[in-house]
Coordinates of C-alpha atoms and ligand atoms in Angstrom, one line a residue:
Chain A
M30 CA 213.5 50.4 -6.3
S31 CA 211.1 50.9 -3.6
S32 CA 208.0 48.8 -4.2
L33 CA 205.1 51.0 -3.3
H34 CA 201.9 49.9 -4.9
L35 CA 198.7 51.8 -5.3
K36 CA 196.0 50.8 -2.9
D37 CA 192.6 49.6 -4.1
F38 CA 190.1 52.0 -5.6
V39 CA 187.1 51.9 -7.9
Y40 CA 187.8 53.4 -11.3
F41 CA 185.3 55.3 -13.4
E42 CA 185.6 56.6 -16.9
P43 CA 182.8 59.0 -17.5
T44 CA 182.2 60.5 -21.0
T45 CA 180.1 63.5 -20.0
T46 CA 180.5 66.2 -17.4
A47 CA 177.1 65.3 -15.9
E48 CA 178.3 61.8 -15.2
V49 CA 181.3 63.4 -13.3
T50 CA 179.2 65.6 -11.1
S51 CA 176.8 62.8 -10.2
L52 CA 179.8 60.5 -9.3
L53 CA 181.3 63.3 -7.2
A54 CA 178.0 64.0 -5.5
E55 CA 177.5 60.3 -4.7
H56 CA 181.1 59.6 -3.4
G57 CA 182.0 62.9 -1.8
A58 CA 185.4 63.2 -0.2
K59 CA 186.3 59.6 -1.0
A60 CA 186.4 60.4 -4.7
R61 CA 189.2 62.1 -6.7
I62 CA 189.3 63.5 -10.2
M63 CA 192.2 62.3 -12.3
A64 CA 193.2 64.7 -15.1
G65 CA 196.8 64.0 -16.2
G66 CA 197.4 62.1 -12.9
I67 CA 200.9 63.4 -12.7
D68 CA 200.3 64.7 -9.2
L69 CA 197.5 62.4 -8.1
I70 CA 199.0 59.0 -8.8
P71 CA 202.3 59.5 -6.9
R72 CA 200.5 61.0 -4.0
M73 CA 198.1 58.1 -3.9
R74 CA 201.0 55.7 -4.0
A75 CA 202.8 57.5 -1.2
G76 CA 199.6 57.5 0.8
S77 CA 199.3 61.2 1.3
I78 CA 196.0 61.1 -0.7
K79 CA 193.6 58.3 0.0
A80 CA 191.1 57.9 -2.8
E81 CA 188.6 55.1 -2.8
V82 CA 187.2 56.3 -6.1
V83 CA 189.1 57.6 -9.1
I84 CA 187.2 59.5 -11.8
N85 CA 189.3 59.7 -15.0
I86 CA 188.1 62.8 -17.0
Q87 CA 190.4 62.1 -20.0
K88 CA 187.6 60.6 -22.1
I89 CA 185.3 63.6 -22.1
P90 CA 186.0 65.2 -25.5
E91 CA 184.8 68.7 -24.8
L92 CA 187.4 69.1 -22.0
S93 CA 190.2 69.0 -24.6
L94 CA 188.9 72.1 -26.5
F95 CA 190.7 75.4 -26.6
E96 CA 190.0 78.5 -28.5
Y97 CA 191.1 82.1 -28.9
D98 CA 188.3 84.6 -29.8
P99 CA 189.6 88.1 -30.5
A100 CA 186.4 89.6 -29.1
K101 CA 186.3 87.5 -25.9
G102 CA 189.7 86.1 -25.1
F103 CA 191.1 82.6 -24.5
R104 CA 189.2 79.5 -23.2
F105 CA 190.6 76.1 -22.6
G106 CA 189.1 72.9 -21.1
A107 CA 190.3 71.0 -18.1
M108 CA 192.1 68.3 -20.1
V109 CA 194.2 70.7 -22.2
S110 CA 197.7 69.8 -21.4
L111 CA 200.5 72.2 -20.4
H112 CA 202.3 71.1 -23.5
T113 CA 199.4 72.2 -25.8
L114 CA 199.3 75.6 -24.0
D115 CA 203.1 75.9 -24.1
T116 CA 203.1 75.5 -27.9
C117 CA 200.0 77.5 -28.6
Q118 CA 201.0 80.5 -30.7
E119 CA 197.9 82.5 -29.9
L120 CA 198.5 82.1 -26.2
K121 CA 202.1 83.2 -26.7
K122 CA 201.0 86.2 -28.7
H123 CA 198.2 87.5 -26.5
F124 CA 199.1 86.2 -23.0
P125 CA 202.9 85.8 -23.2
I126 CA 203.4 85.5 -19.4
I127 CA 201.0 82.6 -19.2
Q128 CA 203.0 80.8 -21.9
K129 CA 206.3 81.8 -20.2
A130 CA 205.2 80.5 -16.8
I131 CA 204.3 77.2 -18.4
N132 CA 207.4 77.1 -20.7
Q133 CA 209.8 77.4 -17.8
I134 CA 208.6 74.1 -16.2
T135 CA 211.5 71.9 -17.0
S136 CA 210.0 68.4 -17.1
V137 CA 208.8 68.0 -20.7
Q138 CA 206.9 64.7 -19.8
S139 CA 205.0 66.5 -17.0
K140 CA 203.9 69.1 -19.5
Y141 CA 202.6 66.4 -22.0
M142 CA 200.7 64.6 -19.2
G143 CA 199.8 67.4 -16.8
T144 CA 197.0 70.0 -17.3
A145 CA 196.9 73.7 -16.4
V146 CA 193.6 73.1 -14.6
G147 CA 195.1 70.2 -12.6
N148 CA 197.9 72.6 -11.6
V149 CA 195.4 75.1 -10.4
C150 CA 193.2 72.5 -8.6
L151 CA 196.2 71.1 -6.8
A152 CA 196.1 74.4 -4.9
T153 CA 199.8 74.5 -4.0
P154 CA 201.0 77.9 -3.0
A155 CA 204.0 77.4 -5.2
S156 CA 202.2 77.1 -8.5
D157 CA 203.7 79.1 -11.4
V158 CA 200.5 78.9 -13.3
S159 CA 198.0 80.3 -10.8
P160 CA 199.7 83.8 -10.4
V161 CA 199.8 84.4 -14.2
L162 CA 196.1 83.4 -14.5
M163 CA 195.2 85.6 -11.5
V164 CA 196.8 88.8 -13.0
H165 CA 194.9 88.2 -16.3
D166 CA 191.7 88.0 -14.3
A167 CA 191.1 84.4 -15.4
E168 CA 187.9 82.6 -14.3
L169 CA 187.4 79.0 -13.7
I170 CA 184.2 77.4 -15.1
I171 CA 182.9 75.1 -12.4
E172 CA 180.2 72.5 -12.9
G173 CA 178.2 70.9 -10.2
T174 CA 175.0 68.9 -9.9
Q175 CA 173.2 72.3 -9.4
G176 CA 174.6 73.8 -12.6
V177 CA 177.5 75.9 -13.7
R178 CA 179.2 78.8 -11.8
T179 CA 182.3 80.8 -12.4
E180 CA 185.0 81.8 -9.9
K181 CA 188.0 84.0 -10.4
V182 CA 191.3 82.1 -9.9
A183 CA 192.2 84.8 -7.5
D184 CA 189.2 83.9 -5.3
F185 CA 189.5 80.1 -5.6
Y186 CA 191.9 79.4 -2.8
T187 CA 190.7 79.5 0.8
A188 CA 193.6 77.9 2.7
Y189 CA 196.7 75.8 2.3
Y190 CA 195.8 73.2 -0.4
K191 CA 192.1 74.2 -0.1
T192 CA 189.7 75.6 -2.7
T193 CA 186.1 76.8 -2.8
L194 CA 185.0 73.6 -4.7
Q195 CA 182.0 72.1 -3.0
Q196 CA 180.9 68.4 -3.0
G197 CA 179.8 67.4 -6.5
E198 CA 181.7 70.2 -8.2
F199 CA 184.7 70.1 -10.5
V200 CA 186.4 72.6 -12.9
T201 CA 185.6 72.1 -16.6
G202 CA 187.8 74.9 -18.0
V203 CA 189.3 78.4 -17.8
S204 CA 188.3 81.6 -19.5
I205 CA 190.8 84.5 -19.8
P206 CA 189.4 87.8 -20.9
K207 CA 191.0 89.5 -23.9
V208 CA 193.7 92.1 -23.1
A209 CA 192.8 95.8 -23.5
E210 CA 195.0 98.3 -25.5
G211 CA 197.8 99.7 -23.4
T212 CA 198.4 96.5 -21.3
G213 CA 201.8 95.1 -20.3
A214 CA 202.7 92.0 -18.3
A215 CA 205.6 90.4 -16.6
F216 CA 206.4 87.2 -14.8
Y217 CA 209.4 86.3 -12.6
N218 CA 210.2 83.5 -10.3
K219 CA 213.2 82.4 -8.2
V220 CA 214.2 78.8 -8.0
R221 CA 217.1 76.9 -6.2
T222 CA 217.7 74.8 -9.3
H223 CA 215.8 75.0 -12.5
A224 CA 213.9 71.7 -11.9
D225 CA 212.8 72.7 -8.4
I226 CA 209.5 74.4 -7.6
A227 CA 209.7 78.1 -7.0
K228 CA 210.7 79.8 -3.8
I229 CA 208.8 82.9 -5.0
T230 CA 206.8 83.7 -8.0
V231 CA 205.6 87.2 -9.0
A232 CA 203.3 88.2 -11.9
A233 CA 202.0 91.6 -12.9
V234 CA 199.6 93.0 -15.5
V235 CA 199.2 96.8 -15.8
N236 CA 197.0 98.9 -18.0
V237 CA 198.4 102.4 -18.7
Q238 CA 196.4 105.3 -20.1
D239 CA 197.9 108.8 -20.4
G240 CA 200.7 108.0 -18.0
V241 CA 198.3 106.8 -15.3
F242 CA 197.8 103.3 -13.9
Q243 CA 194.3 102.6 -15.2
D244 CA 194.6 99.1 -13.7
A245 CA 197.3 97.1 -12.0
K246 CA 197.1 93.5 -10.9
I247 CA 199.9 91.8 -9.0
A248 CA 200.0 88.1 -7.9
L249 CA 202.4 86.3 -5.6
G250 CA 203.2 82.6 -5.3
A251 CA 205.1 80.6 -2.7
V252 CA 205.0 83.5 -0.1
A253 CA 201.8 82.7 1.7
P254 CA 199.6 79.5 2.4
V255 CA 197.9 80.2 -1.0
A256 CA 198.9 81.9 -4.2
L257 CA 197.2 85.3 -4.0
R258 CA 196.7 88.8 -5.4
A259 CA 198.7 91.6 -3.7
R260 CA 195.7 93.8 -3.2
S261 CA 197.2 96.4 -0.9
A262 CA 200.0 97.0 -3.4
E263 CA 197.6 97.2 -6.3
A264 CA 195.6 99.8 -4.3
V265 CA 198.7 102.0 -4.1
L266 CA 198.9 102.2 -7.9
Q267 CA 195.2 102.3 -9.0
G268 CA 194.5 105.6 -10.8
Q269 CA 197.8 107.2 -9.9
P270 CA 200.3 108.8 -12.3
I271 CA 203.2 106.4 -13.0
S272 CA 206.5 107.2 -11.3
E273 CA 209.5 105.1 -10.1
E274 CA 208.7 106.3 -6.5
L275 CA 205.1 105.0 -6.7
I276 CA 206.3 101.7 -8.1
Q277 CA 208.8 101.4 -5.3
K278 CA 206.2 102.3 -2.7
A279 CA 203.8 99.6 -4.1
A280 CA 206.7 97.1 -4.1
E281 CA 207.3 97.8 -0.4
V282 CA 203.6 97.6 0.4
A283 CA 203.4 94.2 -1.4
M284 CA 205.6 92.8 1.4
N285 CA 202.6 93.1 3.7
D286 CA 200.5 91.1 1.2
G287 CA 202.7 88.0 1.6
S288 CA 203.3 86.0 4.8
P289 CA 206.2 83.8 3.8
I290 CA 207.7 81.0 5.9
S291 CA 211.3 79.8 6.2
D292 CA 211.9 76.3 4.8
F293 CA 214.6 74.4 3.1
R294 CA 214.1 76.3 -0.1
S295 CA 214.6 79.8 1.4
N296 CA 213.9 81.9 4.5
K297 CA 211.3 84.3 5.4
E298 CA 213.5 87.4 5.3
Y299 CA 214.8 86.6 1.8
R300 CA 211.4 85.9 0.5
L301 CA 210.0 89.1 1.9
D302 CA 212.8 91.2 0.4
M303 CA 212.4 89.4 -2.9
I304 CA 208.7 90.3 -3.0
R305 CA 209.8 93.9 -3.0
V306 CA 212.5 93.4 -5.6
L307 CA 210.5 91.3 -8.0
V308 CA 207.3 93.3 -7.7
G309 CA 209.3 96.4 -8.5
R310 CA 211.0 94.7 -11.4
A311 CA 207.8 93.2 -12.7
L312 CA 205.9 96.5 -12.6
N313 CA 208.7 98.4 -14.4
K314 CA 208.8 95.8 -17.1
A315 CA 205.0 95.7 -17.5
V316 CA 204.8 99.5 -17.7
N317 CA 207.5 99.6 -20.3
Q318 CA 205.7 97.0 -22.3
A319 CA 202.4 98.8 -22.0
K320 CA 204.0 101.9 -23.3
G321 CA 205.4 100.0 -26.2
V322 CA 209.0 100.2 -25.0
Q323 CA 211.0 97.2 -26.1
H324 CA 212.4 95.4 -23.1
V325 CA 216.0 94.4 -23.3
Chain B
M7 CA 180.0 54.2 -18.2
F8 CA 183.2 52.1 -18.0
R9 CA 184.1 51.2 -14.4
I10 CA 186.3 48.6 -12.8
E11 CA 186.2 47.4 -9.2
P12 CA 189.2 46.6 -7.0
K13 CA 190.7 43.1 -7.6
K14 CA 188.2 42.4 -10.4
S15 CA 189.9 40.8 -13.4
E16 CA 189.7 42.8 -16.6
V17 CA 191.3 41.7 -19.9
V18 CA 192.9 44.7 -21.6
S19 CA 195.1 45.0 -24.6
F20 CA 197.9 47.3 -25.7
I21 CA 199.9 47.6 -28.9
V22 CA 203.4 47.5 -27.5
N23 CA 206.1 48.1 -30.1
G24 CA 203.7 47.2 -32.8
Q25 CA 202.6 43.9 -31.3
L26 CA 199.2 43.3 -29.7
K27 CA 199.6 42.3 -26.1
E28 CA 196.8 41.1 -23.9
V29 CA 197.0 41.4 -20.1
I30 CA 194.7 40.5 -17.3
L31 CA 194.6 43.4 -14.8
K32 CA 193.4 42.6 -11.3
G33 CA 191.6 45.8 -10.5
P34 CA 192.6 49.3 -11.8
N35 CA 195.5 50.0 -9.4
Q36 CA 198.4 49.0 -11.6
T37 CA 200.6 51.5 -13.3
L38 CA 201.8 51.2 -16.9
A39 CA 205.3 50.7 -15.6
E40 CA 204.2 47.7 -13.5
V41 CA 202.3 46.2 -16.4
L42 CA 205.3 46.5 -18.7
R43 CA 207.9 45.3 -16.2
I44 CA 206.0 42.7 -14.3
K45 CA 203.2 41.4 -16.5
L46 CA 205.0 41.7 -19.9
D47 CA 208.5 41.1 -18.5
M48 CA 209.8 44.1 -20.5
T49 CA 212.3 45.4 -18.0
G50 CA 213.9 47.9 -20.4
T51 CA 211.6 50.5 -18.9
K52 CA 213.1 51.6 -15.6
E53 CA 211.4 52.9 -12.4
S54 CA 213.5 55.0 -10.2
C55 CA 211.8 57.8 -8.2
Q56 CA 208.2 56.6 -8.8
C57 CA 207.0 60.2 -8.4
G58 CA 207.4 62.0 -11.7
E59 CA 210.7 63.6 -11.0
C60 CA 213.3 61.6 -12.8
G61 CA 212.0 60.6 -16.3
A62 CA 213.6 57.1 -16.1
C63 CA 210.2 55.4 -16.7
T64 CA 209.4 57.4 -19.9
V65 CA 207.6 55.5 -22.6
L66 CA 205.7 56.8 -25.6
V67 CA 202.0 56.6 -25.7
E68 CA 200.7 57.3 -29.2
G69 CA 204.1 58.9 -29.9
E70 CA 203.9 61.3 -26.9
P71 CA 206.3 61.0 -23.9
V72 CA 204.6 59.7 -20.8
L73 CA 205.9 58.8 -17.3
S74 CA 204.8 55.2 -16.9
C75 CA 205.2 55.3 -13.1
S76 CA 202.4 57.9 -12.9
T77 CA 200.1 56.5 -15.6
L78 CA 197.3 54.0 -14.8
A79 CA 197.6 51.1 -17.2
I80 CA 193.8 50.9 -17.5
A81 CA 193.6 54.5 -18.7
V82 CA 195.8 53.7 -21.7
R83 CA 194.3 50.4 -22.8
G84 CA 194.0 50.0 -26.5
K85 CA 196.8 52.5 -27.2
R86 CA 200.1 52.2 -29.1
I87 CA 203.0 52.1 -26.6
T88 CA 206.6 52.4 -27.6
T89 CA 209.3 51.2 -25.1
I90 CA 213.1 51.1 -25.4
E91 CA 212.7 47.4 -26.6
G92 CA 210.9 48.7 -29.7
L93 CA 213.7 50.8 -31.1
A94 CA 216.2 48.3 -32.5
E95 CA 215.1 46.7 -35.8
G96 CA 216.2 43.2 -36.9
G97 CA 218.9 43.2 -34.3
V98 CA 220.4 46.5 -35.4
L99 CA 220.4 49.2 -32.8
H100 CA 218.6 52.5 -33.5
P101 CA 221.0 55.3 -34.4
I102 CA 220.3 57.0 -31.1
Q103 CA 221.1 53.8 -29.1
Q104 CA 224.3 53.4 -31.1
A105 CA 225.2 57.1 -30.5
F106 CA 224.8 56.6 -26.7
I107 CA 227.2 53.7 -26.9
D108 CA 229.7 55.5 -29.1
S109 CA 229.6 58.7 -27.0
G110 CA 229.9 56.8 -23.7
A111 CA 226.7 58.4 -22.6
S112 CA 225.5 55.5 -20.5
Q113 CA 227.1 54.3 -17.3
C114 CA 224.8 52.5 -14.9
G115 CA 222.2 52.7 -17.6
F116 CA 219.2 53.5 -15.4
C117 CA 218.4 56.8 -17.1
T118 CA 219.3 55.6 -20.6
P119 CA 216.0 54.2 -21.9
G120 CA 214.2 57.4 -20.8
M121 CA 216.9 59.6 -22.3
I122 CA 216.8 57.8 -25.6
L123 CA 213.1 57.9 -26.0
M124 CA 213.0 61.6 -25.2
A125 CA 215.8 62.1 -27.8
K126 CA 213.7 60.2 -30.3
V127 CA 210.7 62.5 -29.7
L128 CA 213.0 65.5 -30.2
L129 CA 214.8 64.2 -33.3
D130 CA 211.6 63.0 -35.0
E131 CA 210.2 66.5 -34.7
N132 CA 213.4 68.5 -35.0
P133 CA 216.2 66.7 -36.9
E134 CA 218.8 69.5 -36.2
P135 CA 218.3 70.7 -32.6
T136 CA 220.5 73.2 -31.0
E137 CA 222.4 72.4 -27.8
D138 CA 219.9 74.5 -25.9
Q139 CA 216.9 72.7 -27.5
I140 CA 218.5 69.3 -26.5
K141 CA 219.0 70.5 -22.9
E142 CA 215.5 71.9 -22.7
H143 CA 214.0 68.7 -24.1
L144 CA 215.8 66.5 -21.6
G145 CA 215.0 68.8 -18.7
G146 CA 212.7 66.1 -17.1
N147 CA 215.3 63.3 -17.2
L148 CA 217.9 63.0 -14.5
C149 CA 221.2 61.2 -14.8
R150 CA 223.2 60.4 -11.6
C151 CA 226.3 59.1 -13.4
T152 CA 227.2 60.5 -16.7
G153 CA 226.9 64.2 -16.1
Y154 CA 224.9 65.2 -19.1
V155 CA 227.7 66.4 -21.4
K156 CA 228.1 63.0 -23.0
I157 CA 224.4 62.6 -23.2
I158 CA 224.0 65.9 -25.1
E159 CA 226.9 64.8 -27.4
A160 CA 225.2 61.5 -28.0
V161 CA 222.0 63.3 -29.2
Q162 CA 224.1 65.5 -31.4
L163 CA 225.9 62.5 -32.9
A164 CA 222.6 60.7 -33.4
A165 CA 221.2 63.7 -35.2
K166 CA 224.2 63.6 -37.6
T167 CA 224.0 59.9 -38.3
M168 CA 220.2 60.0 -38.7
K169 CA 220.6 62.8 -41.2
S170 CA 223.3 61.0 -43.2
V171 CA 221.4 57.7 -43.4
G172 CA 218.1 59.5 -43.9
A173 CA 216.5 57.6 -40.9
Ligands
LIG15 C1 208.5 66.8 -12.5 C2 207.5 67.8 -12.2 C3 207.9 69.2 -12.3 C4 206.9 70.2 -12.1 N1 207.3 71.5 -12.1 C5 206.4 72.5 -11.9 C6 206.8 73.8 -12.0 O1 207.9 74.2 -12.2 N2 205.8 74.8 -11.7 C7 204.5 74.4 -11.5 O2 203.7 75.3 -11.3 N3 204.1 73.1 -11.4 C8 205.0 72.2 -11.6 N4 204.6 70.8 -11.6 C9 203.3 70.5 -11.2 C10 202.4 70.1 -12.4 O3 202.3 71.2 -13.2 C11 201.1 69.6 -11.9 O4 201.3 68.5 -11.1 C12 200.2 69.2 -13.0 O5 199.9 70.2 -13.9 C13 199.0 68.6 -12.5 O6 198.1 68.3 -13.6 P1 197.4 66.9 -13.8 O7 196.5 67.1 -14.9 O8 198.4 65.8 -13.9 O9 196.6 66.8 -12.4 P2 196.2 65.5 -11.6 O10 197.4 64.9 -10.9 O11 195.3 64.6 -12.4 O12 195.3 66.2 -10.5 C14 195.9 67.1 -9.5 C15 194.9 67.4 -8.4 O13 193.9 68.3 -8.9 C16 192.6 67.6 -8.9 N5 192.0 68.0 -10.2 C17 192.5 67.8 -11.4 N6 191.7 68.2 -12.4 C18 190.6 68.7 -11.7 C19 189.4 69.3 -12.2 N7 189.2 69.5 -13.5 N8 188.5 69.7 -11.3 C20 188.7 69.5 -10.0 N9 189.8 68.9 -9.5 C21 190.8 68.5 -10.3 C22 192.9 66.1 -8.7 O14 191.8 65.5 -8.0 C23 194.1 66.1 -7.9 O15 193.9 66.3 -6.5 C24 205.6 69.8 -11.8 C25 205.2 68.5 -11.7 C26 206.2 67.5 -12.0 C27 205.7 66.0 -11.9
LIG16 S1 210.2 56.6 -12.1 FE1 208.7 57.7 -13.2 S2 209.5 59.7 -13.2 FE2 211.0 58.7 -11.9
LIG17 S1 223.9 56.5 -16.5 FE1 223.4 56.1 -14.4 S2 221.8 57.4 -14.1 FE2 222.4 58.0 -16.1

């Protein structure tokens, strides 16, 4: 056993969100939020994150709330665990790809401890959670000393492991709008082994009215410095009559939306080609679902 | 607001396997695994990867599986903690422990405490799991010796004995 120990830090246990924002404002970049801690603690131990102040948000009751409102959609707080979401029947019913993306995470313990918001705030390009939230147009609720603002998950990432969070701000929850009639969704990822993080993740949500793409959202993970929406591929579909040719065209255009690298998980060429394959597959599946065709 | 400074002594308590344990923490930077193994001398809990990947350090906090290598001890003060030492009763092994022995599901034994505690969480909730449910539930626990087949057989055997003795 290696014997790495955590370096010294000051530990705070706020019970309100206002206490969190004032601590963050006071301590700036020296401070880190701890939600489940499943990512933070190992990184602090390894020294890749140096935190002089740790702010544990586990004792703020309102952050553990979640609710489905048929008129509005689903909301959940920053301390709602991946396990709670995985086993939430309403999430599974109304947003099945979000539940699926969480469900396929293999480590059960990491789902009990880890939060979906922690996963999003990590800002890893290989998140399975961010792409499914992006295609459902989910918004983060962000609180700072100046008040509350919202930001779409799709606009949250600015660069590799960087977000739009400013000093004094943290994420208190997520709000996912309700799904309109005629909507279908799909999620795919490719992994080396089931326990490894994805080498590519693709999510799609389409809304179909009278054979036309009323709306199409596509998101990609692990093929660029950040998880992102494939906006140029979406533009190909928007308002157009559905056809296999159109879907294949969008899938090809989506290759320009990514900028994958080669690493030990996969190489650039494979990832690019898999964008095409999986975007095509995801769009077809989402369209069939939107039309009420059972997918086999 | 509760706060604790580096190196400052703080007396905290845990209910470990039903017994109240008091520990003096020197600052907040000790993990639950360190407190169990070093302060309480309960070395049944293993630490292997120290980064959340292997599940060897699994303990139950208020009945839920937690990776003690990635948990700050200070954050779970006052809570009920179950470790592998808490499973046997009056010198009699828990049916899951016995099943691991009978199935040859433990070789070096490093993964075994985590495997057994995860199996307990599963069987407490779902007394007759399918093979797929067992595999899914142990997805966060790595074994480098046994090769999983015997571990899955052990959980199946434990489910059978627990059913027959009504445990
Ligand atoms: C074994 C294992 C397997 C995994 N497999 C997968 C997988 O297959 N797919 C996948 O997508 N992910 C996977 N993960 C990643 C996992 O989902 C995340 O690490 C976890 O969700 C992080 O949540 P947390 O609450 O523990 O975050 P923490 O570790 O507490 O925090 C993570 C980071 O986010 C910041 N943060 C947390 N909450 C907030 C907030 N509310 N506001 C602002 N900043 C915040 C923290 O300061 C920290 O920098 C895996 C992790 C492990 C350990
Ligand atoms: S030692 Fe904690 S998960 Fe490996
Ligand atoms: S028995 Fe050696 S790691 Fe599982």
